[in-house]
PDB file of C-alpha atoms in Angstrom:
ATOM      1  CA  MET K   1     -44.599 -43.111 -72.627  1.00  0.00           C
ATOM      2  CA  ASN K   2     -45.521 -41.879 -69.616  1.00  0.00           C
ATOM      3  CA  LYS K   3     -42.825 -40.138 -67.999  1.00  0.00           C
ATOM      4  CA  ASN K   4     -44.541 -38.898 -65.197  1.00  0.00           C
ATOM      5  CA  GLY K   5     -43.411 -39.634 -61.680  1.00  0.00           C
ATOM      6  CA  LYS K   6     -39.875 -40.771 -62.710  1.00  0.00           C
ATOM      7  CA  LEU K   7     -37.968 -38.427 -60.788  1.00  0.00           C
ATOM      8  CA  GLY K   8     -39.921 -40.181 -57.516  1.00  0.00           C
ATOM      9  CA  ASP K   9     -38.858 -43.192 -58.736  1.00  0.00           C
ATOM     10  CA  GLN K  10     -35.413 -42.415 -59.436  1.00  0.00           C
ATOM     11  CA  ILE K  11     -35.000 -40.918 -55.690  1.00  0.00           C
ATOM     12  CA  SER K  12     -37.005 -44.311 -54.160  1.00  0.00           C
ATOM     13  CA  PHE K  13     -33.749 -45.922 -55.247  1.00  0.00           C
ATOM     14  CA  PHE K  14     -31.428 -43.544 -53.035  1.00  0.00           C
ATOM     15  CA  TYR K  15     -34.257 -44.262 -49.977  1.00  0.00           C
ATOM     16  CA  PHE K  16     -33.639 -47.708 -50.895  1.00  0.00           C
ATOM     17  CA  LEU K  17     -30.051 -47.838 -50.551  1.00  0.00           C
ATOM     18  CA  PHE K  18     -30.154 -46.143 -47.446  1.00  0.00           C
ATOM     19  CA  LEU K  19     -32.552 -48.608 -45.856  1.00  0.00           C
ATOM     20  CA  MET K  20     -30.048 -51.404 -46.775  1.00  0.00           C
ATOM     21  CA  ILE K  21     -27.416 -49.711 -45.623  1.00  0.00           C
ATOM     22  CA  ILE K  22     -29.168 -48.718 -42.290  1.00  0.00           C
ATOM     23  CA  ILE K  23     -29.962 -52.319 -41.986  1.00  0.00           C
ATOM     24  CA  ALA K  24     -26.305 -53.597 -42.483  1.00  0.00           C
ATOM     25  CA  LEU K  25     -24.915 -51.333 -39.837  1.00  0.00           C
ATOM     26  CA  GLY K  26     -27.305 -52.408 -37.410  1.00  0.00           C
ATOM     27  CA  ILE K  27     -26.650 -56.122 -37.912  1.00  0.00           C
ATOM     28  CA  ALA K  28     -22.856 -55.244 -37.457  1.00  0.00           C
ATOM     29  CA  GLY K  29     -23.063 -52.963 -34.793  1.00  0.00           C
ATOM     30  CA  GLY K  30     -25.206 -55.702 -32.806  1.00  0.00           C
ATOM     31  CA  ALA K  31     -22.751 -58.632 -33.543  1.00  0.00           C
ATOM     32  CA  TYR K  32     -20.144 -56.235 -32.549  1.00  0.00           C
ATOM     33  CA  LEU K  33     -21.789 -55.616 -29.237  1.00  0.00           C
ATOM     34  CA  PHE K  34     -22.639 -59.184 -28.351  1.00  0.00           C
ATOM     35  CA  TYR K  35     -19.090 -60.683 -29.627  1.00  0.00           C
ATOM     36  CA  GLY K  36     -17.072 -57.627 -28.502  1.00  0.00           C
ATOM     37  CA  GLY K  37     -13.988 -56.419 -30.674  1.00  0.00           C
ATOM     38  CA  GLU K  38     -11.188 -58.710 -30.793  1.00  0.00           C
ATOM     39  CA  HIS K  39      -8.943 -59.400 -28.019  1.00  0.00           C
ATOM     40  CA  ASP K  40      -5.802 -56.867 -27.793  1.00  0.00           C
ATOM     41  CA  PHE K  41      -2.558 -58.783 -27.213  1.00  0.00           C
ATOM     42  CA  ARG K  42      -0.374 -56.245 -28.280  1.00  0.00           C
ATOM     43  CA  GLU K  43       0.874 -55.136 -24.939  1.00  0.00           C
ATOM     44  CA  GLY K  44       1.715 -58.703 -23.927  1.00  0.00           C
ATOM     45  CA  GLU K  45       3.352 -59.325 -27.005  1.00  0.00           C
ATOM     46  CA  SER K  46       5.525 -56.476 -26.291  1.00  0.00           C
ATOM     47  CA  GLU K  47       6.669 -57.657 -22.842  1.00  0.00           C
ATOM     48  CA  ILE K  48       7.067 -60.968 -24.380  1.00  0.00           C
ATOM     49  CA  LEU K  49       9.976 -59.582 -26.970  1.00  0.00           C
ATOM     50  CA  THR K  50      11.339 -57.606 -24.059  1.00  0.00           C
ATOM     51  CA  TYR K  51      11.727 -60.556 -22.039  1.00  0.00           C
ATOM     52  CA  LEU K  52      13.310 -62.858 -24.630  1.00  0.00           C
ATOM     53  CA  VAL K  53      15.901 -60.173 -25.788  1.00  0.00           C
ATOM     54  CA  GLU K  54      16.748 -59.570 -22.221  1.00  0.00           C
ATOM     55  CA  GLU K  55      17.329 -63.287 -21.706  1.00  0.00           C
ATOM     56  CA  CYS K  56      19.434 -63.759 -25.001  1.00  0.00           C
ATOM     57  CA  MET K  57      21.418 -60.449 -23.712  1.00  0.00           C
ATOM     58  CA  LYS K  58      22.332 -62.276 -20.570  1.00  0.00           C
ATOM     59  CA  GLU K  59      22.837 -65.833 -22.176  1.00  0.00           C
ATOM     60  CA  LYS K  60      25.330 -64.474 -25.258  1.00  0.00           C
ATOM     61  CA  ASP K  61      27.558 -62.095 -26.017  1.00  0.00           C
ATOM     62  CA  VAL K  62      25.535 -60.488 -29.121  1.00  0.00           C
ATOM     63  CA  LYS K  63      27.321 -58.977 -31.656  1.00  0.00           C
ATOM     64  CA  TRP K  64      24.609 -56.154 -32.703  1.00  0.00           C
ATOM     65  CA  GLU K  65      25.248 -56.794 -36.773  1.00  0.00           C
ATOM     66  CA  ASN K  66      23.860 -60.553 -35.653  1.00  0.00           C
ATOM     67  CA  PHE K  67      21.144 -59.471 -33.466  1.00  0.00           C
ATOM     68  CA  TYR K  68      18.357 -61.734 -35.277  1.00  0.00           C
ATOM     69  CA  GLU K  69      20.152 -64.709 -35.660  1.00  0.00           C
ATOM     70  CA  GLU K  70      21.996 -64.767 -32.422  1.00  0.00           C
ATOM     71  CA  CYS K  71      18.474 -63.988 -30.391  1.00  0.00           C
ATOM     72  CA  GLY K  72      16.609 -66.325 -32.879  1.00  0.00           C
ATOM     73  CA  ILE K  73      14.084 -62.983 -33.973  1.00  0.00           C
ATOM     74  CA  SER K  74      12.521 -63.278 -37.389  1.00  0.00           C
ATOM     75  CA  LYS K  75      13.047 -59.932 -39.009  1.00  0.00           C
ATOM     76  CA  GLY K  76      10.146 -60.627 -41.600  1.00  0.00           C
ATOM     77  CA  ALA K  77       7.785 -61.498 -38.912  1.00  0.00           C
ATOM     78  CA  MET K  78       8.603 -58.113 -37.430  1.00  0.00           C
ATOM     79  CA  GLU K  79       8.113 -56.376 -40.313  1.00  0.00           C
ATOM     80  CA  LYS K  80       4.979 -58.262 -41.023  1.00  0.00           C
ATOM     81  CA  GLY K  81       3.400 -57.786 -37.468  1.00  0.00           C
ATOM     82  CA  LYS K  82       4.600 -54.076 -37.482  1.00  0.00           C
ATOM     83  CA  ILE K  83       6.916 -55.085 -34.542  1.00  0.00           C
ATOM     84  CA  ILE K  84       9.070 -52.256 -33.082  1.00  0.00           C
ATOM     85  CA  LEU K  85      12.199 -52.604 -30.970  1.00  0.00           C
ATOM     86  CA  LYS K  86      14.978 -50.436 -29.908  1.00  0.00           C
ATOM     87  CA  ILE K  87      17.830 -51.415 -27.191  1.00  0.00           C
ATOM     88  CA  CYS K  88      19.978 -48.601 -25.769  1.00  0.00           C
ATOM     89  CA  LYS K  89      22.776 -48.184 -23.284  1.00  0.00           C
ATOM     90  CA  GLU K  90      21.847 -46.625 -20.012  1.00  0.00           C
ATOM     91  CA  GLN K  91      18.994 -44.845 -21.308  1.00  0.00           C
ATOM     92  CA  CYS K  92      17.201 -44.198 -24.860  1.00  0.00           C
ATOM     93  CA  GLY K  93      18.065 -40.894 -26.175  1.00  0.00           C
ATOM     94  CA  LYS K  94      21.602 -41.311 -25.219  1.00  0.00           C
ATOM     95  CA  GLU K  95      23.603 -44.101 -27.047  1.00  0.00           C
ATOM     96  CA  GLU K  96      21.310 -46.834 -29.524  1.00  0.00           C
ATOM     97  CA  VAL K  97      22.700 -49.849 -29.973  1.00  0.00           C
ATOM     98  CA  PHE K  98      19.718 -51.709 -32.145  1.00  0.00           C
ATOM     99  CA  VAL K  99      17.079 -50.125 -33.666  1.00  0.00           C
ATOM    100  CA  PHE K 100      13.968 -51.647 -35.693  1.00  0.00           C
ATOM    101  CA  GLY K 101      11.246 -49.711 -36.583  1.00  0.00           C
ATOM    102  CA  SER K 102      10.263 -46.056 -36.086  1.00  0.00           C
ATOM    103  CA  ASN K 103       7.649 -43.992 -34.254  1.00  0.00           C
ATOM    104  CA  PHE K 104       9.152 -44.910 -30.547  1.00  0.00           C
ATOM    105  CA  GLU K 105       7.848 -41.285 -29.405  1.00  0.00           C
ATOM    106  CA  ALA K 106       4.373 -43.280 -29.334  1.00  0.00           C
ATOM    107  CA  CYS K 107       5.242 -45.412 -26.780  1.00  0.00           C
ATOM    108  CA  GLU K 108       5.567 -42.294 -24.552  1.00  0.00           C
ATOM    109  CA  PHE K 109       2.414 -40.420 -25.279  1.00  0.00           C
ATOM    110  CA  LYS K 110       0.293 -41.160 -22.153  1.00  0.00           C
ATOM    111  CA  GLY K 111      -3.023 -39.767 -24.234  1.00  0.00           C
ATOM    112  CA  VAL K 112      -2.766 -42.749 -27.014  1.00  0.00           C
ATOM    113  CA  PHE K 113      -3.358 -45.515 -24.952  1.00  0.00           C
ATOM    114  CA  SER K 114      -6.900 -45.775 -25.646  1.00  0.00           C
ATOM    115  CA  ASN K 115      -6.163 -45.250 -29.492  1.00  0.00           C
ATOM    116  CA  LYS K 116      -5.982 -48.715 -31.081  1.00  0.00           C
ATOM    117  CA  ASN K 117      -4.044 -47.135 -33.816  1.00  0.00           C
ATOM    118  CA  TYR K 118      -0.843 -46.566 -32.036  1.00  0.00           C
ATOM    119  CA  PRO K 119       1.464 -49.299 -30.881  1.00  0.00           C
ATOM    120  CA  LYS K 120       1.152 -50.651 -27.543  1.00  0.00           C
ATOM    121  CA  CYS K 121       4.747 -50.857 -25.859  1.00  0.00           C
ATOM    122  CA  SER K 122       6.874 -52.568 -23.034  1.00  0.00           C
ATOM    123  CA  THR K 123       9.693 -51.129 -21.471  1.00  0.00           C
ATOM    124  CA  ARG K 124      12.444 -53.058 -19.378  1.00  0.00           C
ATOM    125  CA  LYS K 125      16.307 -52.335 -17.927  1.00  0.00           C
ATOM    126  CA  THR K 126      18.325 -54.679 -17.671  1.00  0.00           C
ATOM    127  CA  GLU K 127      22.186 -54.866 -16.458  1.00  0.00           C
ATOM    128  CA  VAL K 128      24.392 -57.107 -18.780  1.00  0.00           C
ATOM    129  CA  LYS K 129      28.239 -57.366 -17.757  1.00  0.00           C
ATOM    130  CA  GLY K 130      28.022 -54.134 -15.493  1.00  0.00           C
ATOM    131  CA  ILE K 131      26.330 -52.009 -18.278  1.00  0.00           C
ATOM    132  CA  THR K 132      22.549 -51.042 -18.134  1.00  0.00           C
ATOM    133  CA  TYR K 133      20.465 -51.417 -21.035  1.00  0.00           C
ATOM    134  CA  GLU K 134      16.981 -50.090 -22.074  1.00  0.00           C
ATOM    135  CA  ILE K 135      14.713 -52.512 -24.025  1.00  0.00           C
ATOM    136  CA  ILE K 136      11.735 -50.965 -25.759  1.00  0.00           C
ATOM    137  CA  ALA K 137       9.428 -53.186 -27.798  1.00  0.00           C
ATOM    138  CA  GLY K 138       6.122 -52.163 -29.359  1.00  0.00           C
ATOM    139  CA  SER K 139       3.592 -54.477 -31.219  1.00  0.00           C
ATOM    140  CA  ASN K 140       0.909 -53.459 -33.688  1.00  0.00           C
ATOM    141  CA  ASN K 141       0.089 -56.641 -34.558  1.00  0.00           C
ATOM    142  CA  PHE K 142      -3.709 -57.320 -35.100  1.00  0.00           C
ATOM    143  CA  ALA K 143      -4.718 -60.846 -36.446  1.00  0.00           C
ATOM    144  CA  ARG K 144      -5.694 -61.095 -40.330  1.00  0.00           C
ATOM    145  CA  ARG K 145      -9.020 -62.760 -41.576  1.00  0.00           C
ATOM    146  CA  GLN K 146      -8.124 -64.364 -45.067  1.00  0.00           C
ATOM    147  CA  ASN K 147      -9.568 -66.934 -47.395  1.00  0.00           C
ATOM    148  CA  GLU K 148      -7.567 -70.191 -47.908  1.00  0.00           C
TER     149      GLU K 148
ATOM    150  CA  MET F   1     -58.437 -52.140 -80.472  1.00  0.00           C
ATOM    151  CA  MET F   2     -55.341 -53.632 -78.544  1.00  0.00           C
ATOM    152  CA  ASN F   3     -54.280 -51.570 -75.877  1.00  0.00           C
ATOM    153  CA  LYS F   4     -50.370 -51.946 -76.133  1.00  0.00           C
ATOM    154  CA  LYS F   5     -49.700 -49.145 -73.478  1.00  0.00           C
ATOM    155  CA  GLY F   6     -50.285 -51.697 -70.524  1.00  0.00           C
ATOM    156  CA  GLU F   7     -47.810 -54.022 -71.935  1.00  0.00           C
ATOM    157  CA  SER F   8     -45.265 -51.306 -72.052  1.00  0.00           C
ATOM    158  CA  ASP F   9     -45.832 -50.180 -68.590  1.00  0.00           C
ATOM    159  CA  PHE F  10     -45.555 -53.411 -67.318  1.00  0.00           C
ATOM    160  CA  GLY F  11     -42.122 -53.773 -68.984  1.00  0.00           C
ATOM    161  CA  GLU F  12     -40.925 -50.691 -67.246  1.00  0.00           C
ATOM    162  CA  ILE F  13     -41.834 -51.821 -64.022  1.00  0.00           C
ATOM    163  CA  LEU F  14     -40.168 -55.015 -64.375  1.00  0.00           C
ATOM    164  CA  LEU F  15     -37.278 -53.601 -65.483  1.00  0.00           C
ATOM    165  CA  ASP F  16     -37.340 -50.967 -62.888  1.00  0.00           C
ATOM    166  CA  ASN F  17     -37.925 -53.486 -59.909  1.00  0.00           C
ATOM    167  CA  THR F  18     -35.143 -55.864 -61.445  1.00  0.00           C
ATOM    168  CA  VAL F  19     -32.637 -53.640 -60.465  1.00  0.00           C
ATOM    169  CA  TYR F  20     -34.235 -53.823 -56.601  1.00  0.00           C
ATOM    170  CA  VAL F  21     -34.078 -57.249 -56.893  1.00  0.00           C
ATOM    171  CA  ILE F  22     -30.700 -57.737 -57.657  1.00  0.00           C
ATOM    172  CA  LEU F  23     -29.351 -55.343 -55.088  1.00  0.00           C
ATOM    173  CA  LEU F  24     -31.318 -57.001 -52.493  1.00  0.00           C
ATOM    174  CA  ALA F  25     -30.130 -60.212 -53.387  1.00  0.00           C
ATOM    175  CA  ILE F  26     -26.385 -59.117 -52.940  1.00  0.00           C
ATOM    176  CA  PHE F  27     -27.518 -57.709 -49.771  1.00  0.00           C
ATOM    177  CA  VAL F  28     -28.851 -60.878 -48.604  1.00  0.00           C
ATOM    178  CA  PHE F  29     -26.036 -62.616 -49.599  1.00  0.00           C
ATOM    179  CA  GLY F  30     -23.647 -60.307 -47.728  1.00  0.00           C
ATOM    180  CA  ILE F  31     -25.437 -60.389 -44.605  1.00  0.00           C
ATOM    181  CA  PHE F  32     -25.539 -63.852 -44.606  1.00  0.00           C
ATOM    182  CA  ALA F  33     -21.982 -64.300 -45.089  1.00  0.00           C
ATOM    183  CA  PHE F  34     -21.117 -62.059 -42.503  1.00  0.00           C
ATOM    184  CA  VAL F  35     -23.471 -63.747 -40.216  1.00  0.00           C
ATOM    185  CA  TYR F  36     -22.340 -67.263 -41.104  1.00  0.00           C
ATOM    186  CA  GLN F  37     -19.138 -66.828 -40.228  1.00  0.00           C
ATOM    187  CA  LEU F  38     -20.134 -65.241 -36.496  1.00  0.00           C
ATOM    188  CA  LYS F  39     -21.687 -68.615 -36.066  1.00  0.00           C
ATOM    189  CA  ASN F  40     -20.778 -70.543 -32.694  1.00  0.00           C
ATOM    190  CA  GLY F  41     -18.360 -67.443 -31.972  1.00  0.00           C
ATOM    191  CA  ALA F  42     -16.115 -68.760 -34.641  1.00  0.00           C
ATOM    192  CA  VAL F  43     -14.170 -65.583 -35.536  1.00  0.00           C
ATOM    193  CA  ILE F  44     -13.867 -64.756 -31.712  1.00  0.00           C
ATOM    194  CA  TRP F  45     -12.432 -67.878 -31.003  1.00  0.00           C
ATOM    195  CA  GLU F  46     -10.198 -68.154 -33.703  1.00  0.00           C
ATOM    196  CA  ASP F  47      -8.440 -64.980 -32.797  1.00  0.00           C
ATOM    197  CA  TYR F  48      -8.339 -66.054 -29.515  1.00  0.00           C
ATOM    198  CA  TYR F  49      -6.563 -69.514 -30.257  1.00  0.00           C
ATOM    199  CA  ALA F  50      -4.181 -67.743 -32.928  1.00  0.00           C
ATOM    200  CA  LYS F  51      -3.080 -65.406 -30.447  1.00  0.00           C
ATOM    201  CA  GLU F  52      -2.307 -67.773 -27.511  1.00  0.00           C
ATOM    202  CA  VAL F  53      -0.578 -70.614 -29.827  1.00  0.00           C
ATOM    203  CA  SER F  54       1.680 -67.257 -31.030  1.00  0.00           C
ATOM    204  CA  LYS F  55       2.254 -66.741 -27.420  1.00  0.00           C
ATOM    205  CA  VAL F  56       3.455 -70.361 -26.845  1.00  0.00           C
ATOM    206  CA  LEU F  57       5.569 -70.374 -29.876  1.00  0.00           C
ATOM    207  CA  ASN F  58       7.198 -67.153 -29.102  1.00  0.00           C
ATOM    208  CA  PHE F  59       8.667 -68.854 -26.193  1.00  0.00           C
ATOM    209  CA  ALA F  60       9.492 -72.331 -27.908  1.00  0.00           C
ATOM    210  CA  GLU F  61      12.873 -73.283 -28.650  1.00  0.00           C
ATOM    211  CA  LYS F  62      14.479 -76.013 -30.624  1.00  0.00           C
ATOM    212  CA  GLY F  63      13.612 -79.447 -29.690  1.00  0.00           C
ATOM    213  CA  ASP F  64      10.392 -78.724 -27.951  1.00  0.00           C
ATOM    214  CA  ASN F  65       7.098 -80.584 -28.046  1.00  0.00           C
ATOM    215  CA  ILE F  66       4.350 -78.786 -27.395  1.00  0.00           C
ATOM    216  CA  GLU F  67       0.749 -79.789 -26.270  1.00  0.00           C
ATOM    217  CA  ILE F  68      -2.280 -77.420 -26.406  1.00  0.00           C
ATOM    218  CA  ASP F  69      -5.598 -78.003 -25.109  1.00  0.00           C
ATOM    219  CA  VAL F  70      -7.846 -77.368 -28.479  1.00  0.00           C
ATOM    220  CA  GLN F  71     -11.161 -79.039 -27.192  1.00  0.00           C
ATOM    221  CA  LYS F  72     -13.042 -75.958 -27.419  1.00  0.00           C
ATOM    222  CA  ALA F  73     -12.213 -75.219 -31.052  1.00  0.00           C
ATOM    223  CA  SER F  74     -12.605 -78.997 -31.742  1.00  0.00           C
ATOM    224  CA  GLU F  75     -16.299 -78.364 -30.686  1.00  0.00           C
ATOM    225  CA  ILE F  76     -16.873 -75.448 -32.571  1.00  0.00           C
ATOM    226  CA  ALA F  77     -15.343 -76.625 -35.418  1.00  0.00           C
ATOM    227  CA  GLY F  78     -17.358 -79.708 -35.635  1.00  0.00           C
ATOM    228  CA  LYS F  79     -20.589 -77.856 -35.405  1.00  0.00           C
ATOM    229  CA  ASN F  80     -19.599 -75.526 -38.443  1.00  0.00           C
ATOM    230  CA  ARG F  81     -18.456 -78.659 -40.544  1.00  0.00           C
ATOM    231  CA  VAL F  82     -14.356 -78.082 -40.345  1.00  0.00           C
ATOM    232  CA  GLU F  83     -12.231 -80.955 -40.418  1.00  0.00           C
ATOM    233  CA  LEU F  84      -9.829 -81.450 -37.564  1.00  0.00           C
ATOM    234  CA  SER F  85      -6.820 -81.785 -39.787  1.00  0.00           C
ATOM    235  CA  GLU F  86      -7.879 -78.167 -41.082  1.00  0.00           C
ATOM    236  CA  MET F  87      -8.367 -76.268 -37.987  1.00  0.00           C
ATOM    237  CA  PHE F  88      -4.659 -75.160 -37.401  1.00  0.00           C
ATOM    238  CA  SER F  89      -2.099 -74.475 -39.643  1.00  0.00           C
ATOM    239  CA  PHE F  90       1.271 -73.011 -40.024  1.00  0.00           C
ATOM    240  CA  LYS F  91       3.479 -71.114 -42.625  1.00  0.00           C
ATOM    241  CA  GLU F  92       6.055 -68.435 -42.634  1.00  0.00           C
ATOM    242  CA  ASN F  93       5.911 -67.291 -39.004  1.00  0.00           C
ATOM    243  CA  ASP F  94       1.965 -67.265 -39.363  1.00  0.00           C
ATOM    244  CA  VAL F  95      -0.256 -69.547 -37.326  1.00  0.00           C
ATOM    245  CA  CYS F  96      -3.862 -69.696 -38.643  1.00  0.00           C
ATOM    246  CA  VAL F  97      -6.878 -71.052 -37.298  1.00  0.00           C
ATOM    247  CA  LYS F  98      -9.809 -71.901 -38.919  1.00  0.00           C
ATOM    248  CA  LEU F  99     -13.153 -72.716 -37.530  1.00  0.00           C
ATOM    249  CA  SER F 100     -15.490 -71.966 -39.909  1.00  0.00           C
ATOM    250  CA  LYS F 101     -15.850 -72.624 -43.449  1.00  0.00           C
ATOM    251  CA  ILE F 102     -15.162 -69.270 -45.252  1.00  0.00           C
ATOM    252  CA  LYS F 103     -12.038 -67.635 -43.793  1.00  0.00           C
ATOM    253  CA  LYS F 104      -9.353 -68.373 -41.228  1.00  0.00           C
ATOM    254  CA  THR F 105      -7.728 -66.193 -38.846  1.00  0.00           C
ATOM    255  CA  CYS F 106      -3.973 -65.703 -38.979  1.00  0.00           C
ATOM    256  CA  TYR F 107      -1.359 -64.131 -36.450  1.00  0.00           C
ATOM    257  CA  VAL F 108       2.473 -63.506 -36.645  1.00  0.00           C
ATOM    258  CA  TYR F 109       4.599 -64.923 -33.801  1.00  0.00           C
ATOM    259  CA  PHE F 110       8.343 -63.286 -34.189  1.00  0.00           C
ATOM    260  CA  ASN F 111      10.565 -66.514 -33.137  1.00  0.00           C
ATOM    261  CA  ASP F 112      12.459 -67.781 -35.637  1.00  0.00           C
ATOM    262  CA  ILE F 113      11.509 -71.540 -35.462  1.00  0.00           C
ATOM    263  CA  LYS F 114      10.479 -74.071 -37.569  1.00  0.00           C
ATOM    264  CA  ILE F 115       7.346 -76.247 -37.029  1.00  0.00           C
ATOM    265  CA  LEU F 116       8.519 -79.625 -38.018  1.00  0.00           C
ATOM    266  CA  SER F 117       5.062 -81.341 -37.187  1.00  0.00           C
ATOM    267  CA  SER F 118       1.737 -80.585 -35.995  1.00  0.00           C
ATOM    268  CA  LYS F 119      -0.896 -82.604 -35.336  1.00  0.00           C
ATOM    269  CA  ILE F 120      -4.572 -83.069 -33.452  1.00  0.00           C
ATOM    270  CA  LYS F 121      -4.629 -86.076 -31.025  1.00  0.00           C
ATOM    271  CA  GLU F 122      -8.155 -86.757 -30.711  1.00  0.00           C
ATOM    272  CA  GLY F 123      -8.263 -87.916 -26.863  1.00  0.00           C
ATOM    273  CA  THR F 124     -10.425 -88.463 -24.017  1.00  0.00           C
ATOM    274  CA  PRO F 125     -10.975 -86.424 -22.375  1.00  0.00           C
ATOM    275  CA  VAL F 126     -10.047 -83.698 -24.800  1.00  0.00           C
ATOM    276  CA  ASN F 127      -8.347 -83.236 -28.176  1.00  0.00           C
ATOM    277  CA  ILE F 128      -4.754 -81.761 -28.082  1.00  0.00           C
ATOM    278  CA  LEU F 129      -2.648 -79.643 -30.533  1.00  0.00           C
ATOM    279  CA  SER F 130       0.742 -81.239 -30.636  1.00  0.00           C
ATOM    280  CA  ILE F 131       3.582 -79.168 -32.187  1.00  0.00           C
ATOM    281  CA  GLN F 132       7.008 -80.430 -32.687  1.00  0.00           C
ATOM    282  CA  ILE F 133       9.621 -77.350 -32.863  1.00  0.00           C
ATOM    283  CA  GLY F 134      12.718 -77.111 -34.852  1.00  0.00           C
ATOM    284  CA  GLY F 135      15.592 -75.058 -35.435  1.00  0.00           C
ATOM    285  CA  LYS F 136      15.491 -72.617 -38.696  1.00  0.00           C
ATOM    286  CA  ASP F 137      18.316 -74.773 -40.046  1.00  0.00           C
ATOM    287  CA  GLU F 138      16.491 -78.261 -40.047  1.00  0.00           C
TER     288      GLU F 138
END
C-alpha cells in the first residue's frame, strides 16, 4: 500500500470543512443582512402590560394574593415569555406589593439598552384611591421557531 | 501479470472521497432547508403576524370578536403551498403562524383568555382572520 501523501489527504479534509463553514456563514450572513433581524416587540409588550395592570388596579380592588385571577393575566405565559412585573407603593425600593420575576436592576441600566440579552422594560406611575403606585414590567419574550 | 495495485488505489480513492460526498450532501441539504424557509420572506412575516396577533389578544376581553386583515400572509402561504386553515393556530397562550412548509413561528401572549374559535374568512378584497374570545372558565 502506498502511504505517501496520506498526511496531505487528512489535512485537506480540514480545509474542506473550513471552506464549507465559510460558505455557510456567508449565506446565513447575506440572508440576515437582506431580511434583517426579528422585529423587537419587547418594549411595546412591557408598556401594554403596565397599562393593563394600571387599568385593572383602577377598576377593581385588587387583592394581591389573587392578582393573576383578578387582572386576567396568565402566570404560565409570563414564565414562558420571560416577563417580569413589580408593583410598589409610592416608589420601588420602599414597599413592594407584588413581584414576579427577578433582575429588575437590568431595567435601570442605561448601558444595556442595545444589548438584546437584557429585558426591555416599561415603568408607569399611577394613583389608586389616593395611593401612588409604581409599576415596572420587563419583557424578554422572543418568537420561537418550532416544528409541528 | 495482472497489476492489482491500481485496483486497491482506486478502492482507496473511492473510500476517501465518499466521506467528502456525504459531508457535501449534508451541507447542501442544510443550506437548502435554511434558504427554503426564507422563501417569499415567510419567516419575517410569520414573526410579524405572530407579534401583531399577540398584541391584539393581550387587549382582548371575554365576548370580543376580533377580525384581522391577513391578506399578505395568505398570499405568502399560497406561494409556499400552505393551506389557509393551517396558517394560524392557538394553544395554551401561544399564537403560532405557519407560512412555509418546514416550521412555524410561535409567540406567547399573557392575557388569560380562551380562544373559542378562529377561522379565515376568504373574501373580497381581503382575507380576514376571525377570532372569537371567551373567558378562561368557558
